[in-house]
PDB file of C-alpha atoms in Angstrom:
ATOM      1  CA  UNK A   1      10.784 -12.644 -18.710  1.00 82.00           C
ATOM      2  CA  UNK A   2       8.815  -9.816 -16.933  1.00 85.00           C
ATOM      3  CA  UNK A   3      11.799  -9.271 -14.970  1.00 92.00           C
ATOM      4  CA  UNK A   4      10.067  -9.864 -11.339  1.00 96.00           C
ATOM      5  CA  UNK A   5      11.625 -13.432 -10.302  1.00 97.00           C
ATOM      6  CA  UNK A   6       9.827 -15.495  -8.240  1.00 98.00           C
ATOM      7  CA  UNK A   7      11.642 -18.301  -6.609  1.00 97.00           C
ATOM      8  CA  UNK A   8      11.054 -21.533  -6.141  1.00 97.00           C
ATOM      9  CA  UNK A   9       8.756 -22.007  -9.553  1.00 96.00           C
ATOM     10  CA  UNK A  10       7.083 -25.053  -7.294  1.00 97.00           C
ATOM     11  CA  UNK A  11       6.744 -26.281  -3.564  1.00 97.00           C
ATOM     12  CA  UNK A  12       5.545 -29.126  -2.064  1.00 98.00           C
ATOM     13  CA  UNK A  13       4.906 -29.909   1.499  1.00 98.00           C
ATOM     14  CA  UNK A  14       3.283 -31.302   4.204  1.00 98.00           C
ATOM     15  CA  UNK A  15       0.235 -29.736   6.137  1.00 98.00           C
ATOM     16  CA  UNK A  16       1.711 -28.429   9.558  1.00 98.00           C
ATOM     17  CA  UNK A  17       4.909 -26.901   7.802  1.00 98.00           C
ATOM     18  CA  UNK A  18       6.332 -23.603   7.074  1.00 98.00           C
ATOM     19  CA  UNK A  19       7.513 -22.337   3.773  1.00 98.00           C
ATOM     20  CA  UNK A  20       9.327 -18.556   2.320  1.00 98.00           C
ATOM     21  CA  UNK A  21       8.488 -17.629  -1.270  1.00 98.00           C
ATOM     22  CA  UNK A  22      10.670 -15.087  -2.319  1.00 98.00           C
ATOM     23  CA  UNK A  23      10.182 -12.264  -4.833  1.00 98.00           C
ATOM     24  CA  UNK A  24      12.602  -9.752  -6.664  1.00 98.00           C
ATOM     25  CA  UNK A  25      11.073  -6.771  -8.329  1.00 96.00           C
ATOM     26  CA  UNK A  26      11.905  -5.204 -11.107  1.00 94.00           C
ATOM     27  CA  UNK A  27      14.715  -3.097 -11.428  1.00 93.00           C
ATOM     28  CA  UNK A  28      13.715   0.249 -10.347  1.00 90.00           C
ATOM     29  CA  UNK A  29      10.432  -0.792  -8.757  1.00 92.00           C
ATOM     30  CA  UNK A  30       9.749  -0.002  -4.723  1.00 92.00           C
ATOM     31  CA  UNK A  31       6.553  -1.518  -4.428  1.00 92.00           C
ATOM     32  CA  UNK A  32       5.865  -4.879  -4.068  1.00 94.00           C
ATOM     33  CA  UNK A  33       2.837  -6.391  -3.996  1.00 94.00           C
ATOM     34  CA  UNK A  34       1.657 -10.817  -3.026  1.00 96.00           C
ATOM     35  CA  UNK A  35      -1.370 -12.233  -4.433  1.00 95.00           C
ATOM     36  CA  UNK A  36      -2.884 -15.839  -3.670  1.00 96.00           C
ATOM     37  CA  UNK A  37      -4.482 -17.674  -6.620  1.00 95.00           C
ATOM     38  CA  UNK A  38      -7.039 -20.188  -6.188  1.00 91.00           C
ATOM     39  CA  UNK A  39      -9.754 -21.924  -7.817  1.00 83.00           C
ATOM     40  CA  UNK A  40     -12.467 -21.300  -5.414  1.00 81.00           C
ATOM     41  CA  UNK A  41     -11.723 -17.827  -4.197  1.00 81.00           C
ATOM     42  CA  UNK A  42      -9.868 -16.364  -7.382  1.00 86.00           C
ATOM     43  CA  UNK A  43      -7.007 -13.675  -7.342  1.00 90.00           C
ATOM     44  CA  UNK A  44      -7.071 -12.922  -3.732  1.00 92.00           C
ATOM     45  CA  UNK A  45      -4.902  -9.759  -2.564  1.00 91.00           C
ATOM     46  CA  UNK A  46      -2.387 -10.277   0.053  1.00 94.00           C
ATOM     47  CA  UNK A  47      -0.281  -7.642   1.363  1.00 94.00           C
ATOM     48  CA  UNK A  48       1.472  -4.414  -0.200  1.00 93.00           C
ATOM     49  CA  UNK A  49       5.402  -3.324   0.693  1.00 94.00           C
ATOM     50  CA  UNK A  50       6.619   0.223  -0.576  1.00 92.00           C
ATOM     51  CA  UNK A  51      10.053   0.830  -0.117  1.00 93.00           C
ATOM     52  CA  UNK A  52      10.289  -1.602   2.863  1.00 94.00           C
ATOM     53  CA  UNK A  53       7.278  -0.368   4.929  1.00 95.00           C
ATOM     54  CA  UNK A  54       3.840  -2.411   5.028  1.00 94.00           C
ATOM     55  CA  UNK A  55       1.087   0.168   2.767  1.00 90.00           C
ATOM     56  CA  UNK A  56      -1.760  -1.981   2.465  1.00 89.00           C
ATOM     57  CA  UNK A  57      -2.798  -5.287   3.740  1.00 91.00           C
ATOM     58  CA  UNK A  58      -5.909  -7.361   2.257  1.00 89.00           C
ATOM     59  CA  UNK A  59      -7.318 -11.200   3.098  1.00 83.00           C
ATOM     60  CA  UNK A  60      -3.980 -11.896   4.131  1.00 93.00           C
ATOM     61  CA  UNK A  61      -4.381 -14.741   6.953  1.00 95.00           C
ATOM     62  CA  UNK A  62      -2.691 -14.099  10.834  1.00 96.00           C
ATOM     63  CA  UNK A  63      -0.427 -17.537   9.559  1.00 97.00           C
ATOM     64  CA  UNK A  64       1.209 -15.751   6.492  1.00 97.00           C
ATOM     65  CA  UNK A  65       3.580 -12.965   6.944  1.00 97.00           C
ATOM     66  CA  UNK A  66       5.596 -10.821   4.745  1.00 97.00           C
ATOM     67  CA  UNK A  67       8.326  -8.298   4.992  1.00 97.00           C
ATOM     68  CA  UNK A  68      10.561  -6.577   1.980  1.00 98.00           C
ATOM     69  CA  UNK A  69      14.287  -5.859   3.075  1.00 97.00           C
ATOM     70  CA  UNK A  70      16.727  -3.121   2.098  1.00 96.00           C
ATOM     71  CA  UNK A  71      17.466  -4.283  -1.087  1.00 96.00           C
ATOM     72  CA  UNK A  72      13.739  -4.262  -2.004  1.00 96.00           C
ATOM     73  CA  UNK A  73      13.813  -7.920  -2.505  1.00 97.00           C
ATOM     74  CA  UNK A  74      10.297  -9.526  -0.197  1.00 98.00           C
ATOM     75  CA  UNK A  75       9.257 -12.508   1.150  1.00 98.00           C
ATOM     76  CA  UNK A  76       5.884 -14.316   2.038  1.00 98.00           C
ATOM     77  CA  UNK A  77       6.314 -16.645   5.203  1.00 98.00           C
ATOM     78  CA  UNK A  78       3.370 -19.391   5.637  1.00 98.00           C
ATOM     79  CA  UNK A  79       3.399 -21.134   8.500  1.00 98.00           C
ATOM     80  CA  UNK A  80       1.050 -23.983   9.841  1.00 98.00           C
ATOM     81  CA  UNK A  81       0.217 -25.026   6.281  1.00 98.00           C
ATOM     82  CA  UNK A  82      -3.588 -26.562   5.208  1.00 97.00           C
ATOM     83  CA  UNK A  83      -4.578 -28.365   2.692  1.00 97.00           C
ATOM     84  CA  UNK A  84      -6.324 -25.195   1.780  1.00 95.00           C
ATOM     85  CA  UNK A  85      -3.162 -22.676   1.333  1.00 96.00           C
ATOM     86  CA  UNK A  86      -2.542 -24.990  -2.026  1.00 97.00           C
ATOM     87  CA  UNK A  87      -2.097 -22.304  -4.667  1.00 96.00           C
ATOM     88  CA  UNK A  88      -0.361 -19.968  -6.516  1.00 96.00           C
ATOM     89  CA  UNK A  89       1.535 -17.197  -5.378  1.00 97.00           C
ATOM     90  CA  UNK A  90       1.984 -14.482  -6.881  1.00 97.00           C
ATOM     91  CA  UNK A  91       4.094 -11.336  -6.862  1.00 96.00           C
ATOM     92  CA  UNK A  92       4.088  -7.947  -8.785  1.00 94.00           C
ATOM     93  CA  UNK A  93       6.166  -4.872  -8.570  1.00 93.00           C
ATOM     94  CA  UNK A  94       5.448  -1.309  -9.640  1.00 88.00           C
ATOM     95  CA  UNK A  95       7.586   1.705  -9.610  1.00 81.00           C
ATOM     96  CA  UNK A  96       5.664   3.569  -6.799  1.00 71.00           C
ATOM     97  CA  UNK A  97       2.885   2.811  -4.780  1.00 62.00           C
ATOM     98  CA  UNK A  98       0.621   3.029  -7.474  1.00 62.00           C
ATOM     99  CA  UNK A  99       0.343   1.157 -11.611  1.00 62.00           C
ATOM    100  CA  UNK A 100       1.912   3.771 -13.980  1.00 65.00           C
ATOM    101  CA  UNK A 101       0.694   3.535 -17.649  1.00 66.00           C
ATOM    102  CA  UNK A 102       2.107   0.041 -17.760  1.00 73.00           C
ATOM    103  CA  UNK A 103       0.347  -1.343 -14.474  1.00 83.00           C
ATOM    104  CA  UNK A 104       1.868  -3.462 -12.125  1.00 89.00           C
ATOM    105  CA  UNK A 105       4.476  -6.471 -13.549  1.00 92.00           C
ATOM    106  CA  UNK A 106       3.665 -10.248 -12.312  1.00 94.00           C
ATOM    107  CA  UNK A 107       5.938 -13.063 -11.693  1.00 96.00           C
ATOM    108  CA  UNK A 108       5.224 -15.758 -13.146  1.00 96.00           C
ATOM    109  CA  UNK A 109       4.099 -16.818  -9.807  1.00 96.00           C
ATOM    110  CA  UNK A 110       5.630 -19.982  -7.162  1.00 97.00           C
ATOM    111  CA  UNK A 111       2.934 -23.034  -6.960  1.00 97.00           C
ATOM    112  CA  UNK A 112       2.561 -24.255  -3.567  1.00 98.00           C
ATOM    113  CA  UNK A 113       0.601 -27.590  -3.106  1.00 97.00           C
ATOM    114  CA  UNK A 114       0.080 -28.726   0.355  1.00 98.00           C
ATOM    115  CA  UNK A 115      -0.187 -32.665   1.143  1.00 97.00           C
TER     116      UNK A 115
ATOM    117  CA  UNK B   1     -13.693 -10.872  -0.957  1.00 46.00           C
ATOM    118  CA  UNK B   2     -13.350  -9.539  -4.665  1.00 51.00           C
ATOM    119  CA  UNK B   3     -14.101  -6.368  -5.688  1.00 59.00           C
ATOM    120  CA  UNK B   4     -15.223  -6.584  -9.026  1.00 68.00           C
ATOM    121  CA  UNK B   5     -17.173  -9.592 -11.101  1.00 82.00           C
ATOM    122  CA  UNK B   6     -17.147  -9.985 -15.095  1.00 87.00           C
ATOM    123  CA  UNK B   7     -18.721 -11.566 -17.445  1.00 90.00           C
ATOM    124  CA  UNK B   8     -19.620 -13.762 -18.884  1.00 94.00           C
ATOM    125  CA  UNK B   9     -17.372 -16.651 -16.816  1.00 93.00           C
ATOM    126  CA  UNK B  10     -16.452 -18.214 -20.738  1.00 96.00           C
ATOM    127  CA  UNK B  11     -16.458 -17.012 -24.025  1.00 96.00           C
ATOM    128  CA  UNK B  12     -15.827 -19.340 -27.413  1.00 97.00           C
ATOM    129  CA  UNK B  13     -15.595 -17.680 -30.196  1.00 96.00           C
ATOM    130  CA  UNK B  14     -14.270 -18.356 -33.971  1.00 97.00           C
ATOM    131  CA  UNK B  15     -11.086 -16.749 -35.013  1.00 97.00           C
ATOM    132  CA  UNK B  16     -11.819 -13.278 -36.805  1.00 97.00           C
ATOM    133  CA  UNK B  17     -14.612 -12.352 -34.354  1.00 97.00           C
ATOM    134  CA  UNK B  18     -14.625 -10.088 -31.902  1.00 97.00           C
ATOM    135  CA  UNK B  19     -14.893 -10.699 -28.243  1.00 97.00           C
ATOM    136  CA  UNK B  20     -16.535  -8.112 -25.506  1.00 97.00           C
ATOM    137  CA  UNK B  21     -16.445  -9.203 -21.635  1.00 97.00           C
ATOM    138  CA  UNK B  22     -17.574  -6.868 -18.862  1.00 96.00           C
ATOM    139  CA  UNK B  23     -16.721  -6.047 -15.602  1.00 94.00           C
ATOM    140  CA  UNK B  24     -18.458  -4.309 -12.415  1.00 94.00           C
ATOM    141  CA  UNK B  25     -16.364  -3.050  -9.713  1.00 92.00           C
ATOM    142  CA  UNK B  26     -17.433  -1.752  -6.426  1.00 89.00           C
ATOM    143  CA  UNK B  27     -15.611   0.999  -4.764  1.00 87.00           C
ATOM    144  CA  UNK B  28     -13.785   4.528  -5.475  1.00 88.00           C
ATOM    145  CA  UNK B  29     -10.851   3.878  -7.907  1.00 89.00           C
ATOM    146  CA  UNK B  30      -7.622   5.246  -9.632  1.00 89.00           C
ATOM    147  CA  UNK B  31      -7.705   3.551 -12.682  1.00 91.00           C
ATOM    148  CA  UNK B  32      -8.291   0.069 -14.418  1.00 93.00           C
ATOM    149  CA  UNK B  33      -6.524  -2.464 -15.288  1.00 94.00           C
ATOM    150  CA  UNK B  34      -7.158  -5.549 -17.666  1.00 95.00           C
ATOM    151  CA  UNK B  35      -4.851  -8.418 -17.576  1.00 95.00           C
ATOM    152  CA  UNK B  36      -4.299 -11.672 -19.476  1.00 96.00           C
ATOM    153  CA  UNK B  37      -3.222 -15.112 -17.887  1.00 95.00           C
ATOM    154  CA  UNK B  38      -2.299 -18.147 -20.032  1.00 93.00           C
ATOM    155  CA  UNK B  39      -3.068 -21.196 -18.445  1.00 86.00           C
ATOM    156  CA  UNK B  40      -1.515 -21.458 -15.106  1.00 77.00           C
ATOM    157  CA  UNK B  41       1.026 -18.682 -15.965  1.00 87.00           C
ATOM    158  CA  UNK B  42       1.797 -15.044 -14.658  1.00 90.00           C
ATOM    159  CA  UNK B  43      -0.685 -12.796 -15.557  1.00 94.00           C
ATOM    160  CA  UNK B  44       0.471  -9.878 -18.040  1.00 94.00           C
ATOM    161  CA  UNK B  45      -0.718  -6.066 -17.982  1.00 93.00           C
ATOM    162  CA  UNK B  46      -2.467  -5.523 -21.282  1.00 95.00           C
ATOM    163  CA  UNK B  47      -4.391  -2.090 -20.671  1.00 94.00           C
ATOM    164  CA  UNK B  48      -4.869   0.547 -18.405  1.00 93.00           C
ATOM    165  CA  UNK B  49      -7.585   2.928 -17.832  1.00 94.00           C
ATOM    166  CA  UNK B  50      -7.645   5.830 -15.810  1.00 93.00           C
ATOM    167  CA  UNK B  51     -10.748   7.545 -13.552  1.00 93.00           C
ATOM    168  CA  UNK B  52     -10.915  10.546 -15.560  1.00 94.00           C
ATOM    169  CA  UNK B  53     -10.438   8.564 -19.034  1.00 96.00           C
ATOM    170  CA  UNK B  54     -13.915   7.358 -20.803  1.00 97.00           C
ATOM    171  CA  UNK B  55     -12.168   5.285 -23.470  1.00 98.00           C
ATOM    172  CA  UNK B  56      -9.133   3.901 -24.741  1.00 96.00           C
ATOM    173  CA  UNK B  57      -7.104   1.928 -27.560  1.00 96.00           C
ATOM    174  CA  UNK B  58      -3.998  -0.762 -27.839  1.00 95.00           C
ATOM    175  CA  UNK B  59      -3.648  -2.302 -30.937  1.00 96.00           C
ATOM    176  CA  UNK B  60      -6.575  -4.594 -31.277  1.00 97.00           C
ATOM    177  CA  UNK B  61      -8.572  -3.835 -27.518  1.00 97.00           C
ATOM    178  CA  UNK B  62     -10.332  -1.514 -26.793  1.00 98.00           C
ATOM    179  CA  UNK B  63     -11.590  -0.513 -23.170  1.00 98.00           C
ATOM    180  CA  UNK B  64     -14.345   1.771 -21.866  1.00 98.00           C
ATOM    181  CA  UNK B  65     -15.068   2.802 -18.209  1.00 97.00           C
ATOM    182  CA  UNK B  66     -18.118   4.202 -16.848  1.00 97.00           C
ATOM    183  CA  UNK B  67     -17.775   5.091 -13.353  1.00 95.00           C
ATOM    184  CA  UNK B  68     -21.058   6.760 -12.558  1.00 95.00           C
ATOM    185  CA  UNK B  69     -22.070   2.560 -13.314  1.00 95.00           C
ATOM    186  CA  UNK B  70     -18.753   1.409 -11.957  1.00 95.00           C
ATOM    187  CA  UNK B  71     -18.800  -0.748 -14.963  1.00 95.00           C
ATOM    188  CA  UNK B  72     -15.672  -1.524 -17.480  1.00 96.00           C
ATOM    189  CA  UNK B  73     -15.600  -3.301 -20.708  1.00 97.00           C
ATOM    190  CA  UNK B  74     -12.713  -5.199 -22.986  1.00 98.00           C
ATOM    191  CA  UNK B  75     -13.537  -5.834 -26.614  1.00 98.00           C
ATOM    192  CA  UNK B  76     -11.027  -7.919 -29.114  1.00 98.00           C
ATOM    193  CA  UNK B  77     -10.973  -7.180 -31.891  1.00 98.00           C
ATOM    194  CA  UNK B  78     -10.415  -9.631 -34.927  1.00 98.00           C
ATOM    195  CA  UNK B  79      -9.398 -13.038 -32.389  1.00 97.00           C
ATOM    196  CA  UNK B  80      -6.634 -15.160 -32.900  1.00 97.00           C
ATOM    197  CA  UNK B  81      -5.915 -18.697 -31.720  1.00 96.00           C
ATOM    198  CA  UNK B  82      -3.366 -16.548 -29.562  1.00 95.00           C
ATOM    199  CA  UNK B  83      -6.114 -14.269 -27.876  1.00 97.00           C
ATOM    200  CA  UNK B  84      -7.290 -17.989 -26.025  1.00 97.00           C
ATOM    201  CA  UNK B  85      -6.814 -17.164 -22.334  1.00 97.00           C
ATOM    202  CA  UNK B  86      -8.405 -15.879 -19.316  1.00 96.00           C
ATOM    203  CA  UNK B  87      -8.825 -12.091 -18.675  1.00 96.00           C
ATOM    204  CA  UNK B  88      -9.197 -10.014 -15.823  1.00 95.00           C
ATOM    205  CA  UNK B  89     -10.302  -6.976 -14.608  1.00 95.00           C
ATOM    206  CA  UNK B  90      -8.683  -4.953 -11.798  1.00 92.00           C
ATOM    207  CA  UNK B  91      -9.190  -2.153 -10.053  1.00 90.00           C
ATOM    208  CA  UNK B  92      -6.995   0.345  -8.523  1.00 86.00           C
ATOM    209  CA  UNK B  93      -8.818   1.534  -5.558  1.00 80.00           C
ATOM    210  CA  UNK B  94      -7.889   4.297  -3.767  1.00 74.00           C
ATOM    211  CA  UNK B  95      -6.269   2.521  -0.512  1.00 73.00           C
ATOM    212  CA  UNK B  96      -3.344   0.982  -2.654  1.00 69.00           C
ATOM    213  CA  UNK B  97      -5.463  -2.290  -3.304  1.00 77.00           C
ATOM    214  CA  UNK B  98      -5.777  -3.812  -6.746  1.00 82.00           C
ATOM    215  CA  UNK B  99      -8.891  -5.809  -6.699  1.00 86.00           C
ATOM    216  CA  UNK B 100      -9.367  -8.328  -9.524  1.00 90.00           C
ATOM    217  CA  UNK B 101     -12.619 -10.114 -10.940  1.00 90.00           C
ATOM    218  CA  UNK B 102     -13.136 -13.943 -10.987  1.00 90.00           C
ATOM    219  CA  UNK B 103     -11.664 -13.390 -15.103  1.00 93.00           C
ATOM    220  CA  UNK B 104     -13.571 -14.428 -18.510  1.00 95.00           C
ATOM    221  CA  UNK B 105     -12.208 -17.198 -19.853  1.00 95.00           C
ATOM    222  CA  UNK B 106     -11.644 -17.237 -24.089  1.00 97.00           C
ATOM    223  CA  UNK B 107     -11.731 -19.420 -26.401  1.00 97.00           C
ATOM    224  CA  UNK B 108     -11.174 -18.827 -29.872  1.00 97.00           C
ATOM    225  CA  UNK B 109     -11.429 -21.656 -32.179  1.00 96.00           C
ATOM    226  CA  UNK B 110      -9.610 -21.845 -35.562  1.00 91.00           C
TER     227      UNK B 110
END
């Protein structure tokens, strides 16, 4: 257990429909950060929180949101699903904005498969 | 878009030997950082190497950075059956963004 929980381990839904992955850093850690995993395109960077305010934003599509409350705790909302948002999801938390010596910790990620 | 590539894509490789994979990144960085993933699993931090840092050790890896080529290598040292997995390379870049590479896959046969 890396202690970032990702929740739910799987999802499955139909194209058209919106889901929330949710993430809980470690204990400690401000900075959350989502990654998409695909075959074709690879570990794709989403979206960065630190300490509840947006700090950097990558190929993260005008569908998908993301927000990390008070409690540190974030979600990833994607709405108007394709065929083509089937992947893994990913979260990782680091103490600040930036990897320490031990780099950022993963979840062990939420599959989403679109149908 | 990713920032880095690596090779090469797959690696087999008996148990005992050593494997090297390489990776290229693009921009201004922090530091880098290698990671493992086990098939369809989270990906775990194995190594970290900073801007300013030219070489460094953990157990059996060892990674060097070159940043006048932008260029980053991974060796293991001595496989095991346990070393099979994909690796990747990320970069810290300066804007907050850790950028990985499309990963080396490993295989290391008994």
């Amino acid at each position: 257990d890396s202690g970032v929980t990702q929740t739910p381990k799987h999802l499955i839904t139909a194209t058209g429909q919106r889901v929330t992955l949710r993430c809980s850093p470690r204990s400690g850690d401000l900075s959350v950060y989502w990654y998409q995993q695909s075959l074709d395109q690879g570990l794709q960077f989403l979206i960065q929180y630190y300490n509840g305010e947006e700090r950097a934003k990558g190929n993260i599509l005008e569908r998908f949101s993301a927000q990390q409350f008070p409690d540190l705790h974030s979600e990833l909302n994607l709405s108007s699903l394709e065929l083509g948002d089937s992947a893994l999801y990913f979260c990782a938390s680091s103490t600040r904005g930036q990897a320490g010596s031990y780099g950022y910790t993963f979840g062990s990620g939420t599959r989403l498969t679109v149908v | 878009s990713q920032q880095g590539e690596e090779d090469p894509q797959a690696l087999s490789i008996q148990e005992g030997e050593n494997a090297t994979m390489n990776c290229s990144y693009k921009t201004s960085i922090n530091n880098l950082q290698w990671y493992r993933q086990n098939s369809g699993r989270g990906l775990v931090h194995l190594i970290l190497i900073r801007s300013n840092e030219r070489e460094k050790h953990s157990g059996r890896l060892r990674v060097t950075l070159d940043t006048s080529k932008k260029s980053s290598s991974l060796l293991i040292t001595a496989s095991r059956a346990a070393d099979t997995a994909s690796y990747f390379c990320a970069s810290d870049m300066v804007d907050y963004k850790l950028s990985f590479g499309a990963g080396t896959t490993v295989t290391v046969r008994a």
